[in-house]
PDB file of C-alpha atoms in Angstrom:
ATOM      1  CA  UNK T   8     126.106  20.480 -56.427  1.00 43.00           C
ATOM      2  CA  UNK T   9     125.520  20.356 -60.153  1.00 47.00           C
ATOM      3  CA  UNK T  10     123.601  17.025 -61.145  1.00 52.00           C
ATOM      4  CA  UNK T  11     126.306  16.375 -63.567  1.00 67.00           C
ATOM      5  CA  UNK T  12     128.807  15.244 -60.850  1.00 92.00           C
ATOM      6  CA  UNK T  13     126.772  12.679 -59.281  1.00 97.00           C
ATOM      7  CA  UNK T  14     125.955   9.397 -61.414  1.00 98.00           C
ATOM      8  CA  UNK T  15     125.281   5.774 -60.921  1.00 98.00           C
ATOM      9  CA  UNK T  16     125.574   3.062 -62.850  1.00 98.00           C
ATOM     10  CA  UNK T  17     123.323   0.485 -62.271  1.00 98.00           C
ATOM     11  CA  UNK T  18     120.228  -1.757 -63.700  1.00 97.00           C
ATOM     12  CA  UNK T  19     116.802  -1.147 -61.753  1.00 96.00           C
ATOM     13  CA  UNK T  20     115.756  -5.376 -60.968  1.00 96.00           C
ATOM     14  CA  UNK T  21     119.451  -5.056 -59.317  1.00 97.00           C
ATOM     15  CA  UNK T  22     119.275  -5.048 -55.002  1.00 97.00           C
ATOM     16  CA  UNK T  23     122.465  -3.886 -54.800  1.00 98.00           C
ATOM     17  CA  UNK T  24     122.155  -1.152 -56.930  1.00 98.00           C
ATOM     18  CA  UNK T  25     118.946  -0.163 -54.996  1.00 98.00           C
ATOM     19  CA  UNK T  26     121.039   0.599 -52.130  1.00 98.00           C
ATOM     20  CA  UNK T  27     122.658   3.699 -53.171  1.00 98.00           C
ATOM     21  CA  UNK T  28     120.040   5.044 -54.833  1.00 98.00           C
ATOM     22  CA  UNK T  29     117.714   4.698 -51.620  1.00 98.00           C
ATOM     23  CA  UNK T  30     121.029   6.238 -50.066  1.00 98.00           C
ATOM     24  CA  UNK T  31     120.620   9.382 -52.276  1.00 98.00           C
ATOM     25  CA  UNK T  32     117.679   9.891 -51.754  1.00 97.00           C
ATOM     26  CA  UNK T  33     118.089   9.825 -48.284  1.00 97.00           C
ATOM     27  CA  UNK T  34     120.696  12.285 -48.498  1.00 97.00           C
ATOM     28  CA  UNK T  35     118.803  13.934 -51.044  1.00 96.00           C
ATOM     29  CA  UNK T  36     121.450  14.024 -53.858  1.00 96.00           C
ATOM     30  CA  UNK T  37     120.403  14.651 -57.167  1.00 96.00           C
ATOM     31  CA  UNK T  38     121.806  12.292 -59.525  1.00 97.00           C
ATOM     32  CA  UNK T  39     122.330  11.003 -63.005  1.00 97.00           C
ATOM     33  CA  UNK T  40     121.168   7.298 -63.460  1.00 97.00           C
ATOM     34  CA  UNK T  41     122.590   5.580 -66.288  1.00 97.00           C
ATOM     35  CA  UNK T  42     121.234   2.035 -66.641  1.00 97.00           C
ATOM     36  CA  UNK T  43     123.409  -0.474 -67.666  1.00 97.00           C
ATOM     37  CA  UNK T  44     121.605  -3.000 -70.663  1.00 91.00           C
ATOM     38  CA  UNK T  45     121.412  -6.753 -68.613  1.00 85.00           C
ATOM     39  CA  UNK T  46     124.625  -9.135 -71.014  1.00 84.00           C
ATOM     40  CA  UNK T  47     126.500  -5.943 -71.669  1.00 91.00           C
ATOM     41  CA  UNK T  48     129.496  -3.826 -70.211  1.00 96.00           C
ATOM     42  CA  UNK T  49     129.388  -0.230 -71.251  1.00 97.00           C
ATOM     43  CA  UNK T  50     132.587   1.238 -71.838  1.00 97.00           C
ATOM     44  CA  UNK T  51     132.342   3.949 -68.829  1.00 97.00           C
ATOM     45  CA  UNK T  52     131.361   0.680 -66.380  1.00 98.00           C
ATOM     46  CA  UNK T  53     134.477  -1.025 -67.329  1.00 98.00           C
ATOM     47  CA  UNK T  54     136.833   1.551 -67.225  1.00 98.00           C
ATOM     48  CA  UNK T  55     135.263   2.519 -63.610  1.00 98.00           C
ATOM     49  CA  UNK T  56     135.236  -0.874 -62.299  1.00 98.00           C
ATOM     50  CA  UNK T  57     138.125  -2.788 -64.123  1.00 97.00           C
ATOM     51  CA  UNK T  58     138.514  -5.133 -61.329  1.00 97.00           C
ATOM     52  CA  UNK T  59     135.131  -6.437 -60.878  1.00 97.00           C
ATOM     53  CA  UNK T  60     133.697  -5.232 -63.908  1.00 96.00           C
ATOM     54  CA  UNK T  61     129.861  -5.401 -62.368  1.00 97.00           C
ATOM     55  CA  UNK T  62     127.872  -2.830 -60.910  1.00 98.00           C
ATOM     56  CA  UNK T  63     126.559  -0.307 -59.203  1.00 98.00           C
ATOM     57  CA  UNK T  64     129.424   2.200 -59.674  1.00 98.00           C
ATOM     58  CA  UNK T  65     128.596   5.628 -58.026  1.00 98.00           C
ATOM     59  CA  UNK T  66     130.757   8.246 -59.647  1.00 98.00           C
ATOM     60  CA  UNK T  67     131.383  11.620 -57.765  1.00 98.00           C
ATOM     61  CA  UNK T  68     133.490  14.316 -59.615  1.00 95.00           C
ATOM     62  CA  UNK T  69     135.085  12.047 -62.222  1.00 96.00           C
ATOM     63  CA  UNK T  70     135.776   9.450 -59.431  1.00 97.00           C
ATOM     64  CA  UNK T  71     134.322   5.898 -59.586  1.00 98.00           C
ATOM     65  CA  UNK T  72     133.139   3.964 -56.427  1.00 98.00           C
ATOM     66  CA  UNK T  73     132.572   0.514 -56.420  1.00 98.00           C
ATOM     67  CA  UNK T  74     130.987  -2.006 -54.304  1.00 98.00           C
ATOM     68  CA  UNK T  75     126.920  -1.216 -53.268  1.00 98.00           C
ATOM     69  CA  UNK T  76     127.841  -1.077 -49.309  1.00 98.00           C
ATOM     70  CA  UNK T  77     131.337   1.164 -49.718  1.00 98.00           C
ATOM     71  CA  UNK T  78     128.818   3.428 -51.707  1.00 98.00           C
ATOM     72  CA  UNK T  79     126.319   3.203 -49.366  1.00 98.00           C
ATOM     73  CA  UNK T  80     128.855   4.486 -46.623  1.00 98.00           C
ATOM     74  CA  UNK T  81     130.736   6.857 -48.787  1.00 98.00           C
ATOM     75  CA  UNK T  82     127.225   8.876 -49.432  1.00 98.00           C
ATOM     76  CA  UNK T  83     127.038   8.954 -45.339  1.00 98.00           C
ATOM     77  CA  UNK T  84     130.451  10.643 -45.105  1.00 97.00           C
ATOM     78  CA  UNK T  85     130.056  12.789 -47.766  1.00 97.00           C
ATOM     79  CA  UNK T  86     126.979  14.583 -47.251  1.00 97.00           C
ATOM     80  CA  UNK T  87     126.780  14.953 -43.464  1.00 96.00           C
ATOM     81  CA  UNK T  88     124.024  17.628 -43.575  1.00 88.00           C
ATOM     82  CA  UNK T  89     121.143  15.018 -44.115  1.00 86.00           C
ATOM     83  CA  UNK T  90     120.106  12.518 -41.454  1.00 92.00           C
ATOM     84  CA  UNK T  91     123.193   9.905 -40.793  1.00 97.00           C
ATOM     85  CA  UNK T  92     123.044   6.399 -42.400  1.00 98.00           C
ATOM     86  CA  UNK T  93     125.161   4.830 -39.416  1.00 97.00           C
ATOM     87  CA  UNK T  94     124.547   5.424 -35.966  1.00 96.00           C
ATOM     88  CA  UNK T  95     127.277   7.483 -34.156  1.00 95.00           C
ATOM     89  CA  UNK T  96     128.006   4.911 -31.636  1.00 96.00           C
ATOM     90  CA  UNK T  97     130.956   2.923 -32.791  1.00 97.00           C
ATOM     91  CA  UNK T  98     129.394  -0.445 -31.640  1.00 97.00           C
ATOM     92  CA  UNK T  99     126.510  -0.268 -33.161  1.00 96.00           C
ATOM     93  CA  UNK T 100     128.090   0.586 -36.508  1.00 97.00           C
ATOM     94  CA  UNK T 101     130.142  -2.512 -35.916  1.00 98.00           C
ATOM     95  CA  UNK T 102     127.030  -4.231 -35.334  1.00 98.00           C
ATOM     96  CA  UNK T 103     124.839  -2.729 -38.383  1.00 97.00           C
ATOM     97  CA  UNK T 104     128.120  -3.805 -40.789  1.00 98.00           C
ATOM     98  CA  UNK T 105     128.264  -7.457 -39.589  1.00 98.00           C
ATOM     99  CA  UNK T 106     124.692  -8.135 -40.375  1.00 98.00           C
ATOM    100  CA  UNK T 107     124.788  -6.302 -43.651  1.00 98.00           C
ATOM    101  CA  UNK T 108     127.712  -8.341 -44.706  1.00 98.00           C
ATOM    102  CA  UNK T 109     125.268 -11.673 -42.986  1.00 98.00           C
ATOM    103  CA  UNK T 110     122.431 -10.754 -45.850  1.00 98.00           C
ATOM    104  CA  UNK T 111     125.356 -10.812 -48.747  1.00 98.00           C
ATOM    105  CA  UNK T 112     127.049 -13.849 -47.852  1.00 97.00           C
ATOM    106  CA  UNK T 113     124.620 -15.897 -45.973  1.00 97.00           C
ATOM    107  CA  UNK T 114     121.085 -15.010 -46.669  1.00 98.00           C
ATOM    108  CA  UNK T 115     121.172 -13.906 -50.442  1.00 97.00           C
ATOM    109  CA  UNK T 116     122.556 -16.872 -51.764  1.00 96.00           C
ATOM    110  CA  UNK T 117     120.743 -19.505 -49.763  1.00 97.00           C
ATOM    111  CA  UNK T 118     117.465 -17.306 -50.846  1.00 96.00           C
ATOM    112  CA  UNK T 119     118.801 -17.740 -54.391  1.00 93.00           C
ATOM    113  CA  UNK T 120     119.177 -21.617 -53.890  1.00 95.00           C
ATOM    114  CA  UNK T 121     115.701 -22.178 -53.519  1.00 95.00           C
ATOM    115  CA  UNK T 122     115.018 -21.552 -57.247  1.00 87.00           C
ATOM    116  CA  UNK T 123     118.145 -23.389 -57.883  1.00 87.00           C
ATOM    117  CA  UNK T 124     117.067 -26.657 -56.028  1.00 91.00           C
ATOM    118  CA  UNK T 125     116.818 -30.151 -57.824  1.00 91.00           C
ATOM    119  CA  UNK T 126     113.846 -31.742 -56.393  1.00 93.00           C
ATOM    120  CA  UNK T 127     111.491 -31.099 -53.302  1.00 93.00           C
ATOM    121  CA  UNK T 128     113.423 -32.355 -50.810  1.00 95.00           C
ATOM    122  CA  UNK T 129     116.285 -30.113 -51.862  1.00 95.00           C
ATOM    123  CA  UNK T 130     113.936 -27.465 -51.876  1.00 95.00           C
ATOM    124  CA  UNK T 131     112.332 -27.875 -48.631  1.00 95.00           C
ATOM    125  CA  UNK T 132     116.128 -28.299 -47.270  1.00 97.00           C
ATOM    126  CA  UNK T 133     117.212 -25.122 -48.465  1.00 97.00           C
ATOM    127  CA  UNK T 134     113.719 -23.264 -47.574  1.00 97.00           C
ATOM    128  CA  UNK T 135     114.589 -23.916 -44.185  1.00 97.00           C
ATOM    129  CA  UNK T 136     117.997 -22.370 -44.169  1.00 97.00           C
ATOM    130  CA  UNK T 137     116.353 -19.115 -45.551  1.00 98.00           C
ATOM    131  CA  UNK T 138     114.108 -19.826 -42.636  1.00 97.00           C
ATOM    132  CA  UNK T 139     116.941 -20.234 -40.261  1.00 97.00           C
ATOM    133  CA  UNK T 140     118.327 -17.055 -41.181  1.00 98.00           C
ATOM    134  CA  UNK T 141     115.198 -14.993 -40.869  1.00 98.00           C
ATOM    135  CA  UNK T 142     114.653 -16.436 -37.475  1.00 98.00           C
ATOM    136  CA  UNK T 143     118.245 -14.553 -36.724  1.00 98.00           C
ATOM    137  CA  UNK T 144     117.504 -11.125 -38.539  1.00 98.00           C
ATOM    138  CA  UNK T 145     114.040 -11.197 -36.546  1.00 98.00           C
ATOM    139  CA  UNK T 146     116.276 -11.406 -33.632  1.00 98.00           C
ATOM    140  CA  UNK T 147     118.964  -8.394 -34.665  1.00 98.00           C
ATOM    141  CA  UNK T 148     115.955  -6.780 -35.423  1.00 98.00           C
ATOM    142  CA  UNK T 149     114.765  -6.737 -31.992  1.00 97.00           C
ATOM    143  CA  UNK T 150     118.191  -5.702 -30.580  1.00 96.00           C
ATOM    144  CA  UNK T 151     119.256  -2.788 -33.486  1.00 97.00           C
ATOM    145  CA  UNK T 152     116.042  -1.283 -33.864  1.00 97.00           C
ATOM    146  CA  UNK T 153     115.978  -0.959 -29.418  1.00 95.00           C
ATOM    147  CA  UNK T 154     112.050  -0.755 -30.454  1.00 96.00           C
ATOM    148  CA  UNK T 155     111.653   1.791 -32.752  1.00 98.00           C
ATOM    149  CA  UNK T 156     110.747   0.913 -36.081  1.00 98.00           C
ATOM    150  CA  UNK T 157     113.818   0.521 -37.958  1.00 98.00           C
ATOM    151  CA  UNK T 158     117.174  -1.495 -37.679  1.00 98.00           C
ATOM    152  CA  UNK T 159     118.363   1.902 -37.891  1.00 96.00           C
ATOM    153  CA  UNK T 160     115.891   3.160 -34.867  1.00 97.00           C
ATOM    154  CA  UNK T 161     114.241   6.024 -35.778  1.00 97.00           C
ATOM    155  CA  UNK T 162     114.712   6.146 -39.272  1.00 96.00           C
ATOM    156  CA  UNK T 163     116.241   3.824 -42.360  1.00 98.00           C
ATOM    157  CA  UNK T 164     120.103   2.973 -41.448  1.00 98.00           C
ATOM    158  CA  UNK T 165     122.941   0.721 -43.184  1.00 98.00           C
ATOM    159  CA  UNK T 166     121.300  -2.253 -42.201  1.00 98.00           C
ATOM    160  CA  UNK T 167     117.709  -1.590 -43.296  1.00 98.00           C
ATOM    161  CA  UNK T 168     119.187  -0.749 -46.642  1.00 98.00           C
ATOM    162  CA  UNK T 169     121.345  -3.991 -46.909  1.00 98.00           C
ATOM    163  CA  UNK T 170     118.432  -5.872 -46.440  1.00 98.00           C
ATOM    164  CA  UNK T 171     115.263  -4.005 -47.344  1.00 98.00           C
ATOM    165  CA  UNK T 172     117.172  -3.914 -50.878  1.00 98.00           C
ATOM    166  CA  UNK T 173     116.418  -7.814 -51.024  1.00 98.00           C
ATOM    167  CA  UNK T 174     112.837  -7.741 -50.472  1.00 98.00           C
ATOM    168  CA  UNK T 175     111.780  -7.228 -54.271  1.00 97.00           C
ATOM    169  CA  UNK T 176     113.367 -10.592 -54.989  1.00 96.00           C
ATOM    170  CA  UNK T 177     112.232 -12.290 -51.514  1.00 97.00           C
ATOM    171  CA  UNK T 178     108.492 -11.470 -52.920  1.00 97.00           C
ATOM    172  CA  UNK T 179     109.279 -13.119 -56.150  1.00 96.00           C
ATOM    173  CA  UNK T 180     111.142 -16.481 -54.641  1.00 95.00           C
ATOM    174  CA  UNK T 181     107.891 -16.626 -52.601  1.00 96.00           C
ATOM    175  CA  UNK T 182     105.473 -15.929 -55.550  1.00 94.00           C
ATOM    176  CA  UNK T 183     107.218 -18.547 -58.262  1.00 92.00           C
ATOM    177  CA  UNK T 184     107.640 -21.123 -55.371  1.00 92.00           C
ATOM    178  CA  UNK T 185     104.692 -20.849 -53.398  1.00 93.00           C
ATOM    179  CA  UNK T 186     106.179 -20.000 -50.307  1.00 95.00           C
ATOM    180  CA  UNK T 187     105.673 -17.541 -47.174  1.00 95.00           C
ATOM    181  CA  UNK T 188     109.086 -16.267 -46.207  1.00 96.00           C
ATOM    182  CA  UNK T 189     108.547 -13.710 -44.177  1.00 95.00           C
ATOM    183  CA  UNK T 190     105.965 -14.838 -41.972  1.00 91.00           C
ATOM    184  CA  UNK T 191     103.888 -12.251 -39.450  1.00 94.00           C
ATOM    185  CA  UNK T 192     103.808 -15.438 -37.251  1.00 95.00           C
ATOM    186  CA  UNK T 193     107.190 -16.365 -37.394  1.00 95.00           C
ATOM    187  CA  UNK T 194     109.068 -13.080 -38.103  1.00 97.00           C
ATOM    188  CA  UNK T 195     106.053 -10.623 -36.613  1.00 97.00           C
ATOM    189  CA  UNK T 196     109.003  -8.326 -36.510  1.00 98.00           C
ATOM    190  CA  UNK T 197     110.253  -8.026 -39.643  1.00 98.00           C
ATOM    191  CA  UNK T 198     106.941  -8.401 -41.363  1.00 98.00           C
ATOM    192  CA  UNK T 199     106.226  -5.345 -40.157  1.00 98.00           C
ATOM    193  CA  UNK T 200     109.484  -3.316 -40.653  1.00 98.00           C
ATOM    194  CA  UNK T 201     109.048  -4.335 -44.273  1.00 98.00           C
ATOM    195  CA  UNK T 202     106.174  -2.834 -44.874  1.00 97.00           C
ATOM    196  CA  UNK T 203     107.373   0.181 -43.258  1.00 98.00           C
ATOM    197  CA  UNK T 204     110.728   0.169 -45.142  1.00 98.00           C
ATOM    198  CA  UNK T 205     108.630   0.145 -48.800  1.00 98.00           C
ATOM    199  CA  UNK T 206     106.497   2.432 -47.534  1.00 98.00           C
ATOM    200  CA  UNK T 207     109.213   4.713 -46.934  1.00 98.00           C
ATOM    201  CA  UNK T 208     109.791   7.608 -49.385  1.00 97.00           C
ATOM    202  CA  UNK T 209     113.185   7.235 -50.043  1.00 98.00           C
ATOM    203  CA  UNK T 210     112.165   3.433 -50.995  1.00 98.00           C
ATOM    204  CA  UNK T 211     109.043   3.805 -52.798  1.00 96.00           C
ATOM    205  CA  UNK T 212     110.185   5.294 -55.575  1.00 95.00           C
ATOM    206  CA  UNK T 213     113.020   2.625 -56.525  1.00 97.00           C
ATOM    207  CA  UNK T 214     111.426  -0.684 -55.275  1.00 97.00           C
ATOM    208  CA  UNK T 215     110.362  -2.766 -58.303  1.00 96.00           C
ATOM    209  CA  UNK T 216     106.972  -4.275 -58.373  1.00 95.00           C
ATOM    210  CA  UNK T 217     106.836  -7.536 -57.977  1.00 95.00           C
ATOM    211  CA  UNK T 218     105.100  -8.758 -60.983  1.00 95.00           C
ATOM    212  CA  UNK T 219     107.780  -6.532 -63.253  1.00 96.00           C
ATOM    213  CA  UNK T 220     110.357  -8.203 -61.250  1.00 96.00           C
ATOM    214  CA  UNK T 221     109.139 -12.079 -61.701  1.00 94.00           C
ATOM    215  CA  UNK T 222     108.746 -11.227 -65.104  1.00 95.00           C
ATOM    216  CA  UNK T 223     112.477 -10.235 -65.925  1.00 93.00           C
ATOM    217  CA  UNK T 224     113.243 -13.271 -63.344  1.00 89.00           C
ATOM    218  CA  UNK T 225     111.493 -15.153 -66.096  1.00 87.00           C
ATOM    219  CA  UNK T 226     113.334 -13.384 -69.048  1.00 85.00           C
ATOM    220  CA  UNK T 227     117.109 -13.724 -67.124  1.00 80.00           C
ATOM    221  CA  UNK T 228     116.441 -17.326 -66.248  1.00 77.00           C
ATOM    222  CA  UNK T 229     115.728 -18.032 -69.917  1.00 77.00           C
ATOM    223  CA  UNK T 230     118.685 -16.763 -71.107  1.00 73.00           C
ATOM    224  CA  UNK T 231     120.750 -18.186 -68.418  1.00 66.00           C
ATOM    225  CA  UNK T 232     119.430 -21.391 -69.532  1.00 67.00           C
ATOM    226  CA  UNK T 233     120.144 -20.301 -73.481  1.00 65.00           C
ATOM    227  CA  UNK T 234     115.867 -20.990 -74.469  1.00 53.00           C
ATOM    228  CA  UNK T 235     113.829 -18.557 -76.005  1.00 51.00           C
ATOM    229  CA  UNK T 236     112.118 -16.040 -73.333  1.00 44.00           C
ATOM    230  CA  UNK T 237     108.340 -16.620 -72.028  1.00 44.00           C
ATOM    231  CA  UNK T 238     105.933 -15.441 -74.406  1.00 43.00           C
TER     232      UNK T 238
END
């Protein structure tokens, strides 16, 4: 398939938009990236994604995707000749979709809360709601990955990508607040699996580093707040 007819829209500090590209390149679909400039819309992004307007947008001979987990599964259907993204087994696709909807509406936000909270006791409050909900993906770790090394098993799957996309900005809530998340003693599980998940070379390529990533969470927190950017 000609590049040409795969692109993505998308920003690299984004964790959603890492998802389909660690997708591709599972899949091993060569792909035009076209990076969207952070407090502007290009013209192609809104006409592809008039309702939400945001991205990523995967677009696949002329037609626009939206929405970083639809992507994620329309790359599994669509090129069936690399390994499989879900497993075959019904339930545990079920299984793999209700925790990767857990990480977007529970345990992104509260993560994003911590930097957010007014005062220590706020902080320490919300720090131990992320904590809470590690404690439960250590757990569905233990029961997806049937002890192999992935949520997936064998290799990356739906669930490894939902997540695994959010470990950039976990390492840069822990660095700016002086915190240990994901703790070998608490989560021995998961401290593991993300090391293996970066590690992997369908990741390695598209995870930010951390320090480039705290230093556009500097840069976007300035501008959210209207003052001029860190020097």
């Amino acid at each position: 398939m000609a590049k040409s007819e795969v692109k993505l829209l998308g920003a690299w500090p984004s964790p959603f938009v890492m998802r389909p590209r660690i997708a591709l390149n599972i899949k091993a679909v060569e792909y035009d990236f076209l990076e969207e400039t952070f407090g502007s819309k290009s013209q192609l992004l809104l006409q592809s994604n008039p309702v939400h307007k945001k991205i990523p947008v995967l677009i696949h001979a002329d037609k626009p995707i939206c929405e970083s987990l639809i992507i994620v599964q329309y790359i599994d259907e669509v090129w069936t000749s690399a390994p499989s993204i879900l497993p075959s087994d019904p339930y545990d696709r079920a299984i793999q979709r209700f925790w990767a909807a857990y990480v977007d509406d529970k345990f992104f936000p509260t993560m994003r809360g911590i930097s957010a909270a007014q005062g220590e006791e706020a902080k320490k409050a919300v720090v131990e709601q992320v904590a809470e909900a590690l404690a439960l993906l250590e757990e569905a770790f233990g029961k997806c990955s049937k002890g192999k090394a992935f949520f997936g098993g064998d290799r990356i799957g739906l669930l490894d990508i939902a997540f695994g996309s959010m470990l950039g900005w976990l390492r840069v809530t822990e660095k700016t607040n002086g915190l240990k998340l994901l703790d070998e003693a608490k989560t021995p599980g998961l401290a593991k699996w993300a090391d293996r998940f970066c590690a992997d070379a369908a990741v390695k390529g598209v995870m930010p580093e951390t320090e480039k990533l705290a230093e556009f969470s500097k840069v976007l927190m300035a501008k959210m707040r209207g003052a001029p950017p860190p020097k």
